[in-house]
């Protein structure tokens, strides 16, 4: 079974998301925009919602599935039971989709939340969950580099 396609990292870039969120002056407006992003995420098929793909340490259940293309680029699909979490995952996805393993190892996927002024609006458990997601992405990239 193949992972579903999505617009993040290609049609919807990290820059696009930053511009959308920066146009929203209030946290409530940004929150709504993040929920809108979640609606553009594909649903991760049940076959990929395994214990192996589940990220523990998150406030809500989160799964990450990935594949490394023949071109050496990662394709990720994330899933969460929470719309806001799924929207936050879309922000991360816009930064890591299509990257090489080395690019992912070198990238700080969480810096965007500070850059956008979102980090201080997130609970400690939500920040912890996002850190676990970033670590899982880094682990996948590191494992791909070791296999190369």
CSV table of N, CA and C in Angstrom, one decimal:
chain,number,residue,atom,x,y,z
A,1,UNK,N,0.8,-1.2,0.0
A,1,UNK,CA,0.0,0.0,0.0
A,1,UNK,C,0.9,1.2,0.0
A,2,UNK,N,0.5,2.2,-0.8
A,2,UNK,CA,1.3,3.4,-1.0
A,2,UNK,C,0.7,4.5,-0.1
A,3,UNK,N,1.6,5.4,0.4
A,3,UNK,CA,1.2,6.5,1.2
A,3,UNK,C,0.4,7.5,0.4
A,4,UNK,N,-0.6,8.2,0.9
A,4,UNK,CA,-1.3,9.2,0.1
A,4,UNK,C,-0.5,10.4,-0.2
A,5,UNK,N,-0.8,11.0,-1.3
A,5,UNK,CA,-0.1,12.3,-1.6
A,5,UNK,C,-0.8,13.4,-0.8
A,6,UNK,N,-0.1,14.6,-0.7
A,6,UNK,CA,-0.6,15.7,-0.1
A,6,UNK,C,0.1,17.0,-0.6
A,7,UNK,N,-0.5,18.2,-0.4
A,7,UNK,CA,0.1,19.4,-0.9
A,7,UNK,C,1.3,20.0,-0.1
A,8,UNK,N,1.6,19.5,1.0
A,8,UNK,CA,2.5,20.1,1.9
A,8,UNK,C,4.0,19.9,1.5
A,9,UNK,N,4.7,21.0,1.4
A,9,UNK,CA,6.1,20.9,1.0
A,9,UNK,C,6.3,21.1,-0.5
A,10,UNK,N,5.2,21.0,-1.2
A,10,UNK,CA,5.2,21.3,-2.7
A,10,UNK,C,4.3,22.4,-3.0
A,11,UNK,N,3.0,22.2,-3.0
A,11,UNK,CA,2.0,23.3,-3.3
A,11,UNK,C,1.8,24.2,-2.1
A,12,UNK,N,2.0,23.7,-0.9
A,12,UNK,CA,1.9,24.5,0.3
A,12,UNK,C,3.2,24.4,1.0
A,13,UNK,N,4.0,25.5,0.9
A,13,UNK,CA,5.4,25.5,1.4
A,13,UNK,C,5.4,26.1,2.8
A,14,UNK,N,6.5,25.9,3.5
A,14,UNK,CA,6.7,26.5,4.8
A,14,UNK,C,6.5,28.0,4.7
A,15,UNK,N,7.0,28.6,3.6
A,15,UNK,CA,6.9,30.1,3.4
A,15,UNK,C,5.4,30.5,3.3
A,16,UNK,N,4.6,29.7,2.5
A,16,UNK,CA,3.2,29.9,2.3
A,16,UNK,C,2.5,29.9,3.7
A,17,UNK,N,2.8,28.9,4.5
A,17,UNK,CA,2.1,28.8,5.8
A,17,UNK,C,2.5,30.0,6.7
A,18,UNK,N,3.8,30.4,6.7
A,18,UNK,CA,4.3,31.5,7.5
A,18,UNK,C,3.5,32.8,7.1
A,19,UNK,N,3.4,33.0,5.8
A,19,UNK,CA,2.7,34.2,5.3
A,19,UNK,C,1.2,34.2,5.7
A,20,UNK,N,0.6,33.0,5.7
A,20,UNK,CA,-0.8,32.9,6.1
A,20,UNK,C,-1.0,33.3,7.6
A,21,UNK,N,-0.1,32.7,8.4
A,21,UNK,CA,-0.2,32.9,9.8
A,21,UNK,C,0.2,34.3,10.2
A,22,UNK,N,1.2,34.9,9.5
A,22,UNK,CA,1.6,36.2,9.9
A,22,UNK,C,0.5,37.3,9.5
A,23,UNK,N,-0.4,36.9,8.6
A,23,UNK,CA,-1.5,37.8,8.3
A,23,UNK,C,-2.6,37.8,9.4
A,24,UNK,N,-2.5,36.8,10.2
A,24,UNK,CA,-3.5,36.7,11.3
A,24,UNK,C,-2.9,37.3,12.6
A,25,UNK,N,-3.4,38.5,13.0
A,25,UNK,CA,-2.8,39.2,14.1
A,25,UNK,C,-3.1,38.6,15.5
A,26,UNK,N,-4.1,37.8,15.6
A,26,UNK,CA,-4.5,37.3,17.0
A,26,UNK,C,-4.3,35.8,17.0
A,27,UNK,N,-4.0,35.3,18.2
A,27,UNK,CA,-3.8,33.8,18.4
A,27,UNK,C,-5.1,33.1,17.9
A,28,UNK,N,-6.2,33.6,18.2
A,28,UNK,CA,-7.5,32.9,17.8
A,28,UNK,C,-7.6,32.7,16.3
A,29,UNK,N,-7.1,33.8,15.5
A,29,UNK,CA,-7.1,33.7,14.1
A,29,UNK,C,-6.1,32.7,13.6
A,30,UNK,N,-5.0,32.7,14.2
A,30,UNK,CA,-3.9,31.7,13.9
A,30,UNK,C,-4.4,30.3,14.1
A,31,UNK,N,-5.0,30.1,15.3
A,31,UNK,CA,-5.6,28.8,15.6
A,31,UNK,C,-6.5,28.3,14.6
A,32,UNK,N,-7.4,29.2,14.1
A,32,UNK,CA,-8.4,28.8,13.0
A,32,UNK,C,-7.6,28.4,11.7
A,33,UNK,N,-6.6,29.2,11.4
A,33,UNK,CA,-5.8,28.9,10.2
A,33,UNK,C,-5.1,27.6,10.4
A,34,UNK,N,-4.6,27.2,11.5
A,34,UNK,CA,-3.9,25.9,11.8
A,34,UNK,C,-5.0,24.8,11.6
A,35,UNK,N,-6.2,25.0,12.1
A,35,UNK,CA,-7.2,24.0,11.9
A,35,UNK,C,-7.5,23.9,10.4
A,36,UNK,N,-7.5,25.0,9.7
A,36,UNK,CA,-7.8,24.9,8.2
A,36,UNK,C,-6.7,24.0,7.5
A,37,UNK,N,-5.4,24.2,8.0
A,37,UNK,CA,-4.4,23.4,7.4
A,37,UNK,C,-4.6,21.9,7.7
A,38,UNK,N,-5.1,21.6,8.8
A,38,UNK,CA,-5.4,20.2,9.1
A,38,UNK,C,-6.4,19.5,8.2
A,39,UNK,N,-7.3,20.3,7.7
A,39,UNK,CA,-8.3,19.8,6.7
A,39,UNK,C,-7.7,19.5,5.4
A,40,UNK,N,-6.5,20.0,5.1
A,40,UNK,CA,-5.8,19.7,3.8
A,40,UNK,C,-4.9,18.5,3.9
A,41,UNK,N,-4.8,17.9,5.1
A,41,UNK,CA,-4.0,16.8,5.3
A,41,UNK,C,-4.8,15.5,4.9
A,42,UNK,N,-4.1,14.6,4.2
A,42,UNK,CA,-4.8,13.3,3.9
A,42,UNK,C,-5.0,12.5,5.2
A,43,UNK,N,-6.0,11.6,5.1
A,43,UNK,CA,-6.1,10.7,6.2
A,43,UNK,C,-5.1,9.5,6.0
A,44,UNK,N,-4.4,9.2,7.1
A,44,UNK,CA,-3.5,8.1,7.0
A,44,UNK,C,-4.3,6.8,7.0
A,45,UNK,N,-4.1,5.9,6.0
A,45,UNK,CA,-4.9,4.7,6.0
A,45,UNK,C,-4.6,3.9,7.3
A,46,UNK,N,-5.6,3.1,7.7
A,46,UNK,CA,-5.6,2.3,8.9
A,46,UNK,C,-4.4,1.4,8.9
A,47,UNK,N,-4.0,0.9,7.8
A,47,UNK,CA,-2.9,-0.1,7.7
A,47,UNK,C,-1.6,0.5,8.2
A,48,UNK,N,-1.5,1.9,8.2
A,48,UNK,CA,-0.3,2.5,8.7
A,48,UNK,C,-0.4,3.0,10.1
A,49,UNK,N,-1.5,2.9,10.7
A,49,UNK,CA,-1.7,3.3,12.1
A,49,UNK,C,-1.3,2.1,13.0
A,50,UNK,N,-0.1,1.9,13.1
A,50,UNK,CA,0.5,0.8,13.8
A,50,UNK,C,1.2,1.3,15.0
A,51,UNK,N,1.5,0.4,16.0
A,51,UNK,CA,2.3,0.8,17.1
A,51,UNK,C,3.7,1.3,16.7
A,52,UNK,N,4.2,0.6,15.7
A,52,UNK,CA,5.5,1.0,15.2
A,52,UNK,C,5.5,2.5,14.6
A,53,UNK,N,4.4,2.9,14.1
A,53,UNK,CA,4.3,4.3,13.5
A,53,UNK,C,3.8,5.3,14.5
A,54,UNK,N,3.3,4.8,15.7
A,54,UNK,CA,2.7,5.8,16.7
A,54,UNK,C,3.9,6.5,17.4
A,55,UNK,N,3.6,7.8,17.6
A,55,UNK,CA,4.6,8.6,18.4
A,55,UNK,C,4.1,8.7,19.8
A,56,UNK,N,4.8,8.2,20.7
A,56,UNK,CA,4.4,8.3,22.1
A,56,UNK,C,4.9,9.6,22.8
A,57,UNK,N,4.2,10.1,23.7
A,57,UNK,CA,4.7,11.3,24.4
A,57,UNK,C,3.8,12.5,23.9
A,58,UNK,N,2.9,12.3,23.0
A,58,UNK,CA,2.0,13.3,22.5
A,58,UNK,C,0.7,13.4,23.4
A,59,UNK,N,0.1,14.5,23.5
A,59,UNK,CA,-1.1,14.7,24.2
A,59,UNK,C,-2.2,13.9,23.5
A,60,UNK,N,-2.2,13.9,22.2
A,60,UNK,CA,-3.2,13.1,21.4
A,60,UNK,C,-2.4,12.1,20.6
A,61,UNK,N,-3.1,11.1,20.2
A,61,UNK,CA,-2.5,10.0,19.4
A,61,UNK,C,-2.0,10.6,18.1
A,62,UNK,N,-0.7,10.3,17.7
A,62,UNK,CA,-0.1,10.7,16.5
A,62,UNK,C,0.6,9.5,15.9
A,63,UNK,N,0.5,9.5,14.5
A,63,UNK,CA,1.2,8.5,13.8
A,63,UNK,C,2.0,9.2,12.7
A,64,UNK,N,3.2,8.6,12.4
A,64,UNK,CA,4.0,9.1,11.3
A,64,UNK,C,4.3,7.9,10.4
A,65,UNK,N,4.0,8.0,9.1
A,65,UNK,CA,4.4,7.0,8.2
A,65,UNK,C,5.3,7.7,7.1
A,66,UNK,N,6.3,7.0,6.7
A,66,UNK,CA,7.2,7.6,5.7
A,66,UNK,C,7.8,6.5,4.7
A,67,UNK,N,8.2,7.0,3.6
A,67,UNK,CA,8.9,6.2,2.7
A,67,UNK,C,10.0,7.1,2.1
A,68,UNK,N,11.1,6.4,1.7
A,68,UNK,CA,12.2,7.1,1.0
A,68,UNK,C,12.1,6.7,-0.5
A,69,UNK,N,11.9,7.8,-1.3
A,69,UNK,CA,11.7,7.6,-2.8
A,69,UNK,C,13.0,7.1,-3.4
A,70,UNK,N,12.9,6.7,-4.6
A,70,UNK,CA,14.1,6.2,-5.4
A,70,UNK,C,15.0,7.4,-5.6
A,71,UNK,N,14.5,8.6,-5.6
A,71,UNK,CA,15.3,9.8,-5.7
A,71,UNK,C,16.0,10.2,-4.4
A,72,UNK,N,15.8,9.4,-3.3
A,72,UNK,CA,16.4,9.7,-2.1
A,72,UNK,C,15.7,10.8,-1.3
A,73,UNK,N,14.4,11.0,-1.5
A,73,UNK,CA,13.7,12.0,-0.8
A,73,UNK,C,12.6,11.4,0.1
A,74,UNK,N,12.4,12.0,1.2
A,74,UNK,CA,11.4,11.4,2.1
A,74,UNK,C,10.0,11.9,1.7
A,75,UNK,N,9.0,11.0,1.8
A,75,UNK,CA,7.6,11.3,1.7
A,75,UNK,C,7.0,10.9,3.0
A,76,UNK,N,6.4,11.9,3.7
A,76,UNK,CA,5.8,11.6,5.0
A,76,UNK,C,4.3,11.9,5.0
A,77,UNK,N,3.6,11.1,5.8
A,77,UNK,CA,2.2,11.4,6.1
A,77,UNK,C,2.0,11.3,7.6
A,78,UNK,N,1.4,12.3,8.1
A,78,UNK,CA,1.1,12.3,9.6
A,78,UNK,C,-0.4,12.2,9.8
A,79,UNK,N,-0.7,11.7,11.0
A,79,UNK,CA,-2.1,11.6,11.4
A,79,UNK,C,-2.2,11.9,12.9
A,80,UNK,N,-3.3,12.5,13.3
A,80,UNK,CA,-3.6,12.8,14.7
A,80,UNK,C,-5.1,12.8,14.8
A,81,UNK,N,-5.6,12.5,16.0
A,81,UNK,CA,-7.0,12.5,16.4
A,81,UNK,C,-7.5,13.9,16.6
A,82,UNK,N,-6.6,14.8,16.8
A,82,UNK,CA,-6.9,16.2,17.1
A,82,UNK,C,-6.6,17.1,15.9
A,83,UNK,N,-7.6,18.0,15.6
A,83,UNK,CA,-7.4,18.9,14.4
A,83,UNK,C,-6.3,19.9,14.6
A,84,UNK,N,-6.2,20.4,15.8
A,84,UNK,CA,-5.1,21.4,16.0
A,84,UNK,C,-3.7,20.7,15.9
A,85,UNK,N,-3.6,19.5,16.5
A,85,UNK,CA,-2.4,18.8,16.4
A,85,UNK,C,-2.1,18.5,14.9
A,86,UNK,N,-3.1,18.0,14.2
A,86,UNK,CA,-2.9,17.7,12.8
A,86,UNK,C,-2.4,19.0,12.0
A,87,UNK,N,-3.0,20.1,12.4
A,87,UNK,CA,-2.5,21.4,11.7
A,87,UNK,C,-1.1,21.7,12.1
A,88,UNK,N,-0.7,21.5,13.3
A,88,UNK,CA,0.7,21.7,13.7
A,88,UNK,C,1.6,20.8,13.0
A,89,UNK,N,1.1,19.5,12.8
A,89,UNK,CA,1.9,18.6,12.0
A,89,UNK,C,2.1,19.0,10.6
A,90,UNK,N,1.0,19.7,10.0
A,90,UNK,CA,1.1,20.2,8.7
A,90,UNK,C,2.2,21.2,8.5
A,91,UNK,N,2.4,22.0,9.6
A,91,UNK,CA,3.5,23.0,9.6
A,91,UNK,C,4.9,22.3,9.5
A,92,UNK,N,5.0,21.2,10.3
A,92,UNK,CA,6.3,20.4,10.3
A,92,UNK,C,6.4,19.8,8.9
A,93,UNK,N,5.3,19.2,8.4
A,93,UNK,CA,5.3,18.5,7.1
A,93,UNK,C,5.8,19.4,6.0
A,94,UNK,N,5.4,20.7,6.0
A,94,UNK,CA,5.7,21.6,5.0
A,94,UNK,C,7.2,21.9,4.9
A,95,UNK,N,7.9,21.6,6.0
A,95,UNK,CA,9.4,21.8,6.1
A,95,UNK,C,10.2,20.5,5.8
A,96,UNK,N,9.6,19.4,5.9
A,96,UNK,CA,10.4,18.1,5.7
A,96,UNK,C,10.0,17.3,4.5
A,97,UNK,N,8.9,17.5,3.9
A,97,UNK,CA,8.5,16.7,2.8
A,97,UNK,C,9.4,16.9,1.6
A,98,UNK,N,9.9,15.8,1.0
A,98,UNK,CA,10.8,15.9,-0.1
A,98,UNK,C,12.2,16.1,0.2
A,99,UNK,N,12.6,16.2,1.5
A,99,UNK,CA,14.0,16.4,1.9
A,99,UNK,C,14.8,15.1,1.8
A,100,UNK,N,16.0,15.3,1.7
A,100,UNK,CA,17.0,14.1,1.7
A,100,UNK,C,17.2,13.8,3.2
A,101,UNK,N,17.7,12.6,3.5
A,101,UNK,CA,18.0,12.3,4.9
A,101,UNK,C,19.0,13.3,5.5
A,102,UNK,N,20.0,13.7,4.8
A,102,UNK,CA,21.0,14.6,5.3
A,102,UNK,C,20.4,15.9,5.6
A,103,UNK,N,19.5,16.4,4.7
A,103,UNK,CA,18.9,17.7,5.0
A,103,UNK,C,18.0,17.7,6.2
A,104,UNK,N,17.4,16.5,6.5
A,104,UNK,CA,16.5,16.4,7.7
A,104,UNK,C,17.4,16.4,8.9
A,105,UNK,N,18.5,15.6,8.9
A,105,UNK,CA,19.3,15.6,10.1
A,105,UNK,C,19.9,17.0,10.4
A,106,UNK,N,20.1,17.8,9.4
A,106,UNK,CA,20.7,19.1,9.6
A,106,UNK,C,19.6,20.2,10.0
A,107,UNK,N,18.4,19.9,9.9
A,107,UNK,CA,17.3,20.9,10.0
A,107,UNK,C,16.7,20.9,11.4
A,108,UNK,N,16.4,22.1,12.0
A,108,UNK,CA,15.7,22.2,13.2
A,108,UNK,C,14.2,22.4,12.9
A,109,UNK,N,13.4,21.3,12.9
A,109,UNK,CA,12.0,21.3,12.5
A,109,UNK,C,11.1,22.1,13.5
A,110,UNK,N,11.6,22.4,14.7
A,110,UNK,CA,10.8,23.0,15.7
A,110,UNK,C,11.0,24.6,15.7
A,111,UNK,N,12.0,25.0,15.1
A,111,UNK,CA,12.3,26.5,15.1
A,111,UNK,C,11.2,27.3,14.5
A,112,UNK,N,10.5,26.7,13.6
A,112,UNK,CA,9.3,27.5,13.0
A,112,UNK,C,8.3,27.9,14.0
A,113,UNK,N,8.1,27.1,15.0
A,113,UNK,CA,7.1,27.5,16.0
A,113,UNK,C,7.5,28.7,16.8
A,114,UNK,N,8.8,28.9,17.0
A,114,UNK,CA,9.3,30.2,17.6
A,114,UNK,C,9.2,31.3,16.6
A,115,UNK,N,9.6,31.0,15.4
A,115,UNK,CA,9.6,32.0,14.3
A,115,UNK,C,8.2,32.6,14.1
A,116,UNK,N,7.2,31.7,14.2
A,116,UNK,CA,5.8,32.2,13.9
A,116,UNK,C,5.1,32.7,15.2
A,117,UNK,N,5.8,32.7,16.3
A,117,UNK,CA,5.2,33.1,17.6
A,117,UNK,C,4.2,32.2,18.1
A,118,UNK,N,4.3,30.9,17.8
A,118,UNK,CA,3.3,29.9,18.2
A,118,UNK,C,3.8,29.2,19.5
A,119,UNK,N,5.1,29.0,19.7
A,119,UNK,CA,5.6,28.2,20.7
A,119,UNK,C,5.0,28.5,22.1
A,120,UNK,N,4.9,29.8,22.4
A,120,UNK,CA,4.5,30.2,23.7
A,120,UNK,C,3.0,30.0,23.9
A,121,UNK,N,2.3,29.7,22.8
A,121,UNK,CA,0.8,29.4,23.0
A,121,UNK,C,0.5,27.9,23.1
A,122,UNK,N,1.6,27.1,23.0
A,122,UNK,CA,1.4,25.6,23.1
A,122,UNK,C,1.7,25.2,24.5
A,123,UNK,N,0.9,24.2,24.9
A,123,UNK,CA,1.1,23.6,26.3
A,123,UNK,C,2.4,22.8,26.3
A,124,UNK,N,2.8,22.6,27.5
A,124,UNK,CA,4.1,21.8,27.7
A,124,UNK,C,4.0,20.4,27.1
A,125,UNK,N,2.8,19.8,27.3
A,125,UNK,CA,2.6,18.5,26.7
A,125,UNK,C,2.6,18.5,25.2
A,126,UNK,N,2.0,19.5,24.6
A,126,UNK,CA,1.9,19.7,23.2
A,126,UNK,C,3.4,19.9,22.6
A,127,UNK,N,4.1,20.8,23.3
A,127,UNK,CA,5.5,21.0,22.9
A,127,UNK,C,6.3,19.7,23.0
A,128,UNK,N,6.1,18.9,24.0
A,128,UNK,CA,6.8,17.7,24.2
A,128,UNK,C,6.4,16.7,23.1
A,129,UNK,N,5.1,16.7,22.7
A,129,UNK,CA,4.7,15.9,21.6
A,129,UNK,C,5.4,16.3,20.3
A,130,UNK,N,5.4,17.6,20.0
A,130,UNK,CA,6.1,18.0,18.8
A,130,UNK,C,7.6,17.7,18.8
A,131,UNK,N,8.2,17.8,19.9
A,131,UNK,CA,9.6,17.4,20.0
A,131,UNK,C,9.7,15.9,19.7
A,132,UNK,N,8.8,15.0,20.2
A,132,UNK,CA,8.8,13.6,19.9
A,132,UNK,C,8.7,13.4,18.4
A,133,UNK,N,7.8,14.2,17.7
A,133,UNK,CA,7.6,14.0,16.3
A,133,UNK,C,8.9,14.4,15.5
A,134,UNK,N,9.5,15.5,15.9
A,134,UNK,CA,10.8,16.0,15.3
A,134,UNK,C,11.9,14.9,15.5
A,135,UNK,N,11.9,14.3,16.7
A,135,UNK,CA,12.9,13.3,16.9
A,135,UNK,C,12.6,12.0,16.1
A,136,UNK,N,11.4,11.7,15.9
A,136,UNK,CA,11.1,10.5,15.0
A,136,UNK,C,11.5,10.8,13.6
A,137,UNK,N,11.3,12.0,13.1
A,137,UNK,CA,11.7,12.3,11.8
A,137,UNK,C,13.2,12.2,11.7
A,138,UNK,N,13.9,12.8,12.7
A,138,UNK,CA,15.4,12.7,12.7
A,138,UNK,C,15.9,11.3,12.8
A,139,UNK,N,15.2,10.5,13.5
A,139,UNK,CA,15.6,9.1,13.6
A,139,UNK,C,15.5,8.3,12.3
A,140,UNK,N,14.3,8.6,11.6
A,140,UNK,CA,14.1,8.0,10.3
A,140,UNK,C,15.2,8.5,9.3
A,141,UNK,N,15.6,9.7,9.4
A,141,UNK,CA,16.6,10.3,8.5
A,141,UNK,C,18.0,9.7,8.8
A,142,UNK,N,18.3,9.6,10.1
A,142,UNK,CA,19.6,9.0,10.5
A,142,UNK,C,19.7,7.5,10.1
A,143,UNK,N,18.6,6.8,10.3
A,143,UNK,CA,18.6,5.4,9.9
A,143,UNK,C,18.8,5.2,8.4
A,144,UNK,N,18.2,6.1,7.6
A,144,UNK,CA,18.4,6.1,6.1
A,144,UNK,C,19.8,6.4,5.8
A,145,UNK,N,20.5,7.3,6.5
A,145,UNK,CA,21.9,7.6,6.2
A,145,UNK,C,22.8,6.4,6.6
A,146,UNK,N,22.4,5.7,7.7
A,146,UNK,CA,23.2,4.5,8.1
A,146,UNK,C,23.1,3.4,7.0
A,147,UNK,N,21.9,3.3,6.4
A,147,UNK,CA,21.7,2.2,5.4
A,147,UNK,C,22.4,2.6,4.0
A,148,UNK,N,22.7,3.9,3.8
A,148,UNK,CA,23.3,4.3,2.5
A,148,UNK,C,24.7,3.9,2.4
